[in-house]
């Protein structure tokens, strides 16, 4: 679990989804007003052994700063993009360390609900955080293997079709499927886990999007596109 309170986890996930296409500078500017001590270039030059994982880093942040759910979601988006937590002499820092600075195309501001149940939202948030240390290409490959309509791009093929955000794709799928339990989203004959949704949201935060490949009789397939 991310936080003990599932309603807080739901708000953090909501904010992660809603703000995941903002720039790093947006988050840095806002966090510098609320938790400025979390950024320190000198301390971040220390040894890598001071790193802690995202869950432990969040615990340290909560212990040391008066953060709200929006602050935590901003920190998590930066962590999804490669910022690392460091614990140095009982102080926690968020360090850039070769982070991703994605740029986003203009997509409609669609914000999927991601289930109604707080327990499901907590499971999605947990799956999302567990993806932070995984390379984007590896995540994309896992998603392609898990969701039949996600295609691997073939070399030399010129694809046509509209581009859409991962939020848009999730919003479309929410109309076709349903959560049948805390660990399962039923989509036709396929079952998707909270981990898969977490993986998708991490890719979106890193600047990935989708290309729709129309197929007249079967429906649509999609390519995951690296931003």
PDB file of C-alpha atoms in Angstrom:
ATOM      1  CA  UNK A   1       0.000   0.000   0.000  1.00  0.00           C
ATOM      2  CA  UNK A   2       1.188   3.523  -0.748  1.00  0.00           C
ATOM      3  CA  UNK A   3      -0.554   5.249   2.163  1.00  0.00           C
ATOM      4  CA  UNK A   4      -2.708   3.627   4.817  1.00  0.00           C
ATOM      5  CA  UNK A   5      -5.706   5.728   3.756  1.00  0.00           C
ATOM      6  CA  UNK A   6      -7.213   4.378   0.531  1.00  0.00           C
ATOM      7  CA  UNK A   7      -9.136   7.630  -0.024  1.00  0.00           C
ATOM      8  CA  UNK A   8      -5.818   9.521  -0.005  1.00  0.00           C
ATOM      9  CA  UNK A   9      -4.380   7.011  -2.481  1.00  0.00           C
ATOM     10  CA  UNK A  10      -7.388   7.614  -4.738  1.00  0.00           C
ATOM     11  CA  UNK A  11      -6.762  11.371  -4.710  1.00  0.00           C
ATOM     12  CA  UNK A  12      -3.058  10.890  -5.423  1.00  0.00           C
ATOM     13  CA  UNK A  13      -3.885   8.641  -8.389  1.00  0.00           C
ATOM     14  CA  UNK A  14      -6.457  11.179  -9.618  1.00  0.00           C
ATOM     15  CA  UNK A  15      -3.878  13.969  -9.518  1.00  0.00           C
ATOM     16  CA  UNK A  16      -1.232  11.766 -11.172  1.00  0.00           C
ATOM     17  CA  UNK A  17      -3.627  11.098 -14.065  1.00  0.00           C
ATOM     18  CA  UNK A  18      -4.761  14.714 -14.376  1.00  0.00           C
ATOM     19  CA  UNK A  19      -1.282  16.290 -14.263  1.00  0.00           C
ATOM     20  CA  UNK A  20       0.820  13.598 -15.964  1.00  0.00           C
ATOM     21  CA  UNK A  21       1.223  15.633 -19.159  1.00  0.00           C
ATOM     22  CA  UNK A  22       2.648  18.707 -17.433  1.00  0.00           C
ATOM     23  CA  UNK A  23       6.346  19.526 -17.827  1.00  0.00           C
ATOM     24  CA  UNK A  24       8.969  18.822 -15.182  1.00  0.00           C
ATOM     25  CA  UNK A  25       9.425  22.557 -14.737  1.00  0.00           C
ATOM     26  CA  UNK A  26       5.780  22.877 -13.723  1.00  0.00           C
ATOM     27  CA  UNK A  27       6.296  20.432 -10.856  1.00  0.00           C
ATOM     28  CA  UNK A  28       9.669  21.829  -9.824  1.00  0.00           C
ATOM     29  CA  UNK A  29       8.245  25.352  -9.675  1.00  0.00           C
ATOM     30  CA  UNK A  30       5.306  24.291  -7.512  1.00  0.00           C
ATOM     31  CA  UNK A  31       7.263  21.966  -5.223  1.00  0.00           C
ATOM     32  CA  UNK A  32       9.895  24.629  -4.642  1.00  0.00           C
ATOM     33  CA  UNK A  33       7.139  26.658  -2.960  1.00  0.00           C
ATOM     34  CA  UNK A  34       5.915  23.852  -0.683  1.00  0.00           C
ATOM     35  CA  UNK A  35       8.865  21.496  -0.064  1.00  0.00           C
ATOM     36  CA  UNK A  36      11.959  23.429  -1.242  1.00  0.00           C
ATOM     37  CA  UNK A  37      14.321  21.482   1.023  1.00  0.00           C
ATOM     38  CA  UNK A  38      13.694  18.332  -0.990  1.00  0.00           C
ATOM     39  CA  UNK A  39      15.909  19.656  -3.800  1.00  0.00           C
ATOM     40  CA  UNK A  40      19.636  20.092  -3.159  1.00  0.00           C
ATOM     41  CA  UNK A  41      22.194  19.806  -5.970  1.00  0.00           C
ATOM     42  CA  UNK A  42      25.126  19.407  -3.576  1.00  0.00           C
ATOM     43  CA  UNK A  43      23.544  16.600  -1.554  1.00  0.00           C
ATOM     44  CA  UNK A  44      22.434  14.902  -4.770  1.00  0.00           C
ATOM     45  CA  UNK A  45      26.064  14.579  -5.840  1.00  0.00           C
ATOM     46  CA  UNK A  46      26.658  12.058  -3.055  1.00  0.00           C
ATOM     47  CA  UNK A  47      27.090   8.316  -3.393  1.00  0.00           C
ATOM     48  CA  UNK A  48      24.369   6.311  -5.122  1.00  0.00           C
ATOM     49  CA  UNK A  49      24.131   3.961  -2.128  1.00  0.00           C
ATOM     50  CA  UNK A  50      22.053   6.642  -0.398  1.00  0.00           C
ATOM     51  CA  UNK A  51      19.187   5.964  -2.833  1.00  0.00           C
ATOM     52  CA  UNK A  52      15.920   4.566  -1.503  1.00  0.00           C
ATOM     53  CA  UNK A  53      12.971   3.242  -3.478  1.00  0.00           C
ATOM     54  CA  UNK A  54       9.876   5.320  -4.150  1.00  0.00           C
ATOM     55  CA  UNK A  55       7.742   3.841  -1.349  1.00  0.00           C
ATOM     56  CA  UNK A  56      10.454   4.420   1.243  1.00  0.00           C
ATOM     57  CA  UNK A  57      11.160   7.859  -0.206  1.00  0.00           C
ATOM     58  CA  UNK A  58       7.496   8.806   0.138  1.00  0.00           C
ATOM     59  CA  UNK A  59       7.460   7.674   3.763  1.00  0.00           C
ATOM     60  CA  UNK A  60      10.461   9.879   4.476  1.00  0.00           C
ATOM     61  CA  UNK A  61       8.859  12.814   2.669  1.00  0.00           C
ATOM     62  CA  UNK A  62       5.629  12.401   4.655  1.00  0.00           C
ATOM     63  CA  UNK A  63       7.611  12.192   7.896  1.00  0.00           C
ATOM     64  CA  UNK A  64       9.674  15.303   7.220  1.00  0.00           C
ATOM     65  CA  UNK A  65       7.387  17.669   5.318  1.00  0.00           C
ATOM     66  CA  UNK A  66       3.793  18.809   5.585  1.00  0.00           C
ATOM     67  CA  UNK A  67       2.765  17.531   2.171  1.00  0.00           C
ATOM     68  CA  UNK A  68      -0.700  17.319   0.701  1.00  0.00           C
ATOM     69  CA  UNK A  69      -1.942  14.837  -1.885  1.00  0.00           C
ATOM     70  CA  UNK A  70      -1.138  17.164  -4.788  1.00  0.00           C
ATOM     71  CA  UNK A  71       2.475  17.532  -3.584  1.00  0.00           C
ATOM     72  CA  UNK A  72       2.802  13.755  -3.407  1.00  0.00           C
ATOM     73  CA  UNK A  73       1.362  13.283  -6.892  1.00  0.00           C
ATOM     74  CA  UNK A  74       3.797  15.875  -8.287  1.00  0.00           C
ATOM     75  CA  UNK A  75       6.703  14.087  -6.590  1.00  0.00           C
ATOM     76  CA  UNK A  76       5.506  10.751  -7.984  1.00  0.00           C
ATOM     77  CA  UNK A  77       5.320  12.091 -11.529  1.00  0.00           C
ATOM     78  CA  UNK A  78       8.923  13.278 -11.232  1.00  0.00           C
ATOM     79  CA  UNK A  79       9.876   9.873  -9.799  1.00  0.00           C
ATOM     80  CA  UNK A  80       8.143   8.174 -12.738  1.00  0.00           C
ATOM     81  CA  UNK A  81      10.387  10.240 -15.020  1.00  0.00           C
ATOM     82  CA  UNK A  82      13.575   9.130 -13.311  1.00  0.00           C
ATOM     83  CA  UNK A  83      14.056  11.430 -10.321  1.00  0.00           C
ATOM     84  CA  UNK A  84      15.533   9.425  -7.442  1.00  0.00           C
ATOM     85  CA  UNK A  85      14.999   9.625  -3.692  1.00  0.00           C
ATOM     86  CA  UNK A  86      18.098   9.842  -1.501  1.00  0.00           C
ATOM     87  CA  UNK A  87      18.210   9.461   2.266  1.00  0.00           C
ATOM     88  CA  UNK A  88      21.212  11.337   3.659  1.00  0.00           C
ATOM     89  CA  UNK A  89      21.668  11.779   7.423  1.00  0.00           C
ATOM     90  CA  UNK A  90      17.929  11.379   8.051  1.00  0.00           C
ATOM     91  CA  UNK A  91      17.044  13.902   5.346  1.00  0.00           C
ATOM     92  CA  UNK A  92      15.318  13.010   2.103  1.00  0.00           C
ATOM     93  CA  UNK A  93      16.110  14.565  -1.259  1.00  0.00           C
ATOM     94  CA  UNK A  94      14.720  14.193  -4.774  1.00  0.00           C
ATOM     95  CA  UNK A  95      17.543  14.133  -7.312  1.00  0.00           C
ATOM     96  CA  UNK A  96      17.408  14.492 -11.085  1.00  0.00           C
ATOM     97  CA  UNK A  97      19.946  11.773 -12.017  1.00  0.00           C
ATOM     98  CA  UNK A  98      19.392  11.538 -15.795  1.00  0.00           C
ATOM     99  CA  UNK A  99      15.655  12.099 -15.571  1.00  0.00           C
ATOM    100  CA  UNK A 100      13.372  12.222 -18.603  1.00  0.00           C
ATOM    101  CA  UNK A 101      12.100  15.659 -19.665  1.00  0.00           C
ATOM    102  CA  UNK A 102       9.218  14.785 -22.002  1.00  0.00           C
ATOM    103  CA  UNK A 103       7.471  17.265 -24.244  1.00  0.00           C
ATOM    104  CA  UNK A 104       3.805  16.692 -24.938  1.00  0.00           C
ATOM    105  CA  UNK A 105       1.653  17.249 -27.997  1.00  0.00           C
ATOM    106  CA  UNK A 106      -1.732  18.833 -27.476  1.00  0.00           C
ATOM    107  CA  UNK A 107      -4.292  16.153 -26.622  1.00  0.00           C
ATOM    108  CA  UNK A 108      -7.905  16.642 -25.470  1.00  0.00           C
ATOM    109  CA  UNK A 109      -8.042  16.971 -21.648  1.00  0.00           C
ATOM    110  CA  UNK A 110      -9.729  13.599 -21.133  1.00  0.00           C
ATOM    111  CA  UNK A 111      -9.467  12.213 -17.603  1.00  0.00           C
ATOM    112  CA  UNK A 112     -10.545   8.575 -17.171  1.00  0.00           C
ATOM    113  CA  UNK A 113     -12.238   7.577 -13.908  1.00  0.00           C
ATOM    114  CA  UNK A 114     -10.037   4.510 -13.242  1.00  0.00           C
ATOM    115  CA  UNK A 115     -12.686   2.595 -11.244  1.00  0.00           C
ATOM    116  CA  UNK A 116     -14.890   3.817  -8.412  1.00  0.00           C
ATOM    117  CA  UNK A 117     -13.504   1.646  -5.630  1.00  0.00           C
ATOM    118  CA  UNK A 118     -10.711   3.108  -3.458  1.00  0.00           C
ATOM    119  CA  UNK A 119      -9.132  -0.331  -3.093  1.00  0.00           C
ATOM    120  CA  UNK A 120      -8.816  -0.668  -6.876  1.00  0.00           C
ATOM    121  CA  UNK A 121      -7.359   2.832  -7.136  1.00  0.00           C
ATOM    122  CA  UNK A 122      -4.835   1.950  -4.423  1.00  0.00           C
ATOM    123  CA  UNK A 123      -3.859  -1.198  -6.353  1.00  0.00           C
ATOM    124  CA  UNK A 124      -3.385   0.854  -9.554  1.00  0.00           C
ATOM    125  CA  UNK A 125      -1.242   3.391  -7.685  1.00  0.00           C
ATOM    126  CA  UNK A 126       0.859   0.583  -6.177  1.00  0.00           C
ATOM    127  CA  UNK A 127       1.356  -0.978  -9.636  1.00  0.00           C
ATOM    128  CA  UNK A 128       2.287   2.418 -11.000  1.00  0.00           C
ATOM    129  CA  UNK A 129       4.968   3.021  -8.363  1.00  0.00           C
ATOM    130  CA  UNK A 130       6.386  -0.480  -8.836  1.00  0.00           C
ATOM    131  CA  UNK A 131       7.035   0.456 -12.488  1.00  0.00           C
ATOM    132  CA  UNK A 132       9.302   3.413 -11.725  1.00  0.00           C
ATOM    133  CA  UNK A 133      12.553   1.446 -11.915  1.00  0.00           C
ATOM    134  CA  UNK A 134      11.603  -0.339 -15.143  1.00  0.00           C
ATOM    135  CA  UNK A 135      12.763   0.967 -18.518  1.00  0.00           C
ATOM    136  CA  UNK A 136       9.987   2.286 -20.758  1.00  0.00           C
ATOM    137  CA  UNK A 137      10.706  -0.137 -23.612  1.00  0.00           C
ATOM    138  CA  UNK A 138      10.398  -3.066 -21.211  1.00  0.00           C
ATOM    139  CA  UNK A 139       7.091  -1.727 -19.893  1.00  0.00           C
ATOM    140  CA  UNK A 140       5.816  -1.227 -23.451  1.00  0.00           C
ATOM    141  CA  UNK A 141       6.774  -4.804 -24.365  1.00  0.00           C
ATOM    142  CA  UNK A 142       4.931  -6.140 -21.308  1.00  0.00           C
ATOM    143  CA  UNK A 143       1.815  -4.146 -22.220  1.00  0.00           C
ATOM    144  CA  UNK A 144       1.963  -5.368 -25.827  1.00  0.00           C
ATOM    145  CA  UNK A 145       2.112  -8.959 -24.573  1.00  0.00           C
ATOM    146  CA  UNK A 146      -0.805  -8.398 -22.177  1.00  0.00           C
ATOM    147  CA  UNK A 147      -3.261  -6.486 -24.405  1.00  0.00           C
ATOM    148  CA  UNK A 148      -4.022  -8.145 -27.775  1.00  0.00           C
ATOM    149  CA  UNK A 149      -5.008  -4.887 -29.525  1.00  0.00           C
ATOM    150  CA  UNK A 150      -1.585  -3.379 -28.799  1.00  0.00           C
ATOM    151  CA  UNK A 151       0.615  -4.136 -31.812  1.00  0.00           C
ATOM    152  CA  UNK A 152       4.370  -4.266 -32.154  1.00  0.00           C
ATOM    153  CA  UNK A 153       5.579  -1.790 -34.737  1.00  0.00           C
ATOM    154  CA  UNK A 154       6.868  -3.510 -37.876  1.00  0.00           C
ATOM    155  CA  UNK A 155       9.974  -2.082 -39.484  1.00  0.00           C
ATOM    156  CA  UNK A 156       9.341  -0.320 -42.784  1.00  0.00           C
ATOM    157  CA  UNK A 157       5.549  -0.187 -42.444  1.00  0.00           C
ATOM    158  CA  UNK A 158       3.924   3.235 -42.744  1.00  0.00           C
ATOM    159  CA  UNK A 159       1.004   3.311 -40.342  1.00  0.00           C
ATOM    160  CA  UNK A 160      -1.972   5.637 -40.633  1.00  0.00           C
ATOM    161  CA  UNK A 161      -4.489   6.546 -37.996  1.00  0.00           C
ATOM    162  CA  UNK A 162      -5.127   9.219 -35.419  1.00  0.00           C
ATOM    163  CA  UNK A 163      -2.922   9.791 -32.420  1.00  0.00           C
ATOM    164  CA  UNK A 164      -4.448   9.721 -28.969  1.00  0.00           C
ATOM    165  CA  UNK A 165      -3.291   9.959 -25.390  1.00  0.00           C
ATOM    166  CA  UNK A 166      -3.165   6.933 -23.120  1.00  0.00           C
ATOM    167  CA  UNK A 167      -5.850   8.691 -21.045  1.00  0.00           C
ATOM    168  CA  UNK A 168      -8.094   8.664 -24.131  1.00  0.00           C
ATOM    169  CA  UNK A 169      -7.512   4.943 -24.682  1.00  0.00           C
ATOM    170  CA  UNK A 170      -8.299   4.139 -21.044  1.00  0.00           C
ATOM    171  CA  UNK A 171     -11.434   6.293 -21.210  1.00  0.00           C
ATOM    172  CA  UNK A 172     -12.591   4.350 -24.292  1.00  0.00           C
ATOM    173  CA  UNK A 173     -11.941   1.005 -22.624  1.00  0.00           C
ATOM    174  CA  UNK A 174     -13.802   2.008 -19.468  1.00  0.00           C
ATOM    175  CA  UNK A 175     -16.945   2.280 -21.604  1.00  0.00           C
ATOM    176  CA  UNK A 176     -16.447  -1.267 -22.949  1.00  0.00           C
ATOM    177  CA  UNK A 177     -15.284  -3.101 -19.828  1.00  0.00           C
ATOM    178  CA  UNK A 178     -15.757  -3.273 -16.074  1.00  0.00           C
ATOM    179  CA  UNK A 179     -13.893  -4.041 -12.870  1.00  0.00           C
ATOM    180  CA  UNK A 180     -15.144  -7.459 -11.746  1.00  0.00           C
ATOM    181  CA  UNK A 181     -12.881  -7.546  -8.692  1.00  0.00           C
ATOM    182  CA  UNK A 182     -10.092  -5.536  -7.074  1.00  0.00           C
ATOM    183  CA  UNK A 183      -7.540  -7.264  -9.264  1.00  0.00           C
ATOM    184  CA  UNK A 184      -9.350  -7.658 -12.572  1.00  0.00           C
ATOM    185  CA  UNK A 185     -10.744  -5.413 -15.308  1.00  0.00           C
ATOM    186  CA  UNK A 186     -12.824  -7.449 -17.754  1.00  0.00           C
ATOM    187  CA  UNK A 187     -12.444  -6.180 -21.325  1.00  0.00           C
ATOM    188  CA  UNK A 188     -14.202  -8.521 -23.748  1.00  0.00           C
ATOM    189  CA  UNK A 189     -12.441 -11.875 -23.400  1.00  0.00           C
ATOM    190  CA  UNK A 190      -9.376 -10.236 -21.838  1.00  0.00           C
ATOM    191  CA  UNK A 191      -8.559  -9.532 -18.215  1.00  0.00           C
ATOM    192  CA  UNK A 192      -6.390  -6.529 -17.300  1.00  0.00           C
ATOM    193  CA  UNK A 193      -4.752  -6.060 -13.918  1.00  0.00           C
ATOM    194  CA  UNK A 194      -4.173  -2.848 -11.929  1.00  0.00           C
ATOM    195  CA  UNK A 195      -0.464  -3.323 -12.709  1.00  0.00           C
ATOM    196  CA  UNK A 196      -1.171  -2.963 -16.439  1.00  0.00           C
ATOM    197  CA  UNK A 197      -3.058   0.286 -15.882  1.00  0.00           C
ATOM    198  CA  UNK A 198      -0.237   1.497 -13.652  1.00  0.00           C
ATOM    199  CA  UNK A 199       2.266   0.646 -16.396  1.00  0.00           C
ATOM    200  CA  UNK A 200       0.237   2.580 -18.969  1.00  0.00           C
ATOM    201  CA  UNK A 201       0.045   5.657 -16.746  1.00  0.00           C
ATOM    202  CA  UNK A 202       3.808   5.598 -16.173  1.00  0.00           C
ATOM    203  CA  UNK A 203       4.394   5.533 -19.930  1.00  0.00           C
ATOM    204  CA  UNK A 204       2.013   8.474 -20.352  1.00  0.00           C
ATOM    205  CA  UNK A 205       3.920  10.448 -17.700  1.00  0.00           C
ATOM    206  CA  UNK A 206       7.094   9.712 -19.690  1.00  0.00           C
ATOM    207  CA  UNK A 207       5.617  11.181 -22.865  1.00  0.00           C
ATOM    208  CA  UNK A 208       4.300   8.067 -24.625  1.00  0.00           C
ATOM    209  CA  UNK A 209       1.049   8.032 -26.584  1.00  0.00           C
ATOM    210  CA  UNK A 210      -0.866   5.786 -29.004  1.00  0.00           C
ATOM    211  CA  UNK A 211      -1.548   5.587 -32.700  1.00  0.00           C
ATOM    212  CA  UNK A 212      -4.867   4.076 -33.684  1.00  0.00           C
ATOM    213  CA  UNK A 213      -4.717   1.576 -36.555  1.00  0.00           C
ATOM    214  CA  UNK A 214      -8.244   1.294 -38.017  1.00  0.00           C
ATOM    215  CA  UNK A 215      -9.372  -2.093 -39.300  1.00  0.00           C
ATOM    216  CA  UNK A 216     -12.682  -2.053 -41.117  1.00  0.00           C
ATOM    217  CA  UNK A 217     -14.279  -5.241 -39.770  1.00  0.00           C
ATOM    218  CA  UNK A 218     -12.350  -6.189 -36.639  1.00  0.00           C
ATOM    219  CA  UNK A 219     -12.136  -2.906 -34.789  1.00  0.00           C
ATOM    220  CA  UNK A 220      -9.061  -0.864 -33.946  1.00  0.00           C
ATOM    221  CA  UNK A 221      -5.554  -1.834 -32.960  1.00  0.00           C
ATOM    222  CA  UNK A 222      -2.982   0.512 -31.450  1.00  0.00           C
ATOM    223  CA  UNK A 223       0.716   1.196 -31.472  1.00  0.00           C
ATOM    224  CA  UNK A 224       2.515   2.504 -28.404  1.00  0.00           C
ATOM    225  CA  UNK A 225       4.615   5.451 -29.553  1.00  0.00           C
ATOM    226  CA  UNK A 226       7.664   6.704 -27.682  1.00  0.00           C
ATOM    227  CA  UNK A 227       7.459  10.435 -27.048  1.00  0.00           C
TER     228      UNK A 227
END
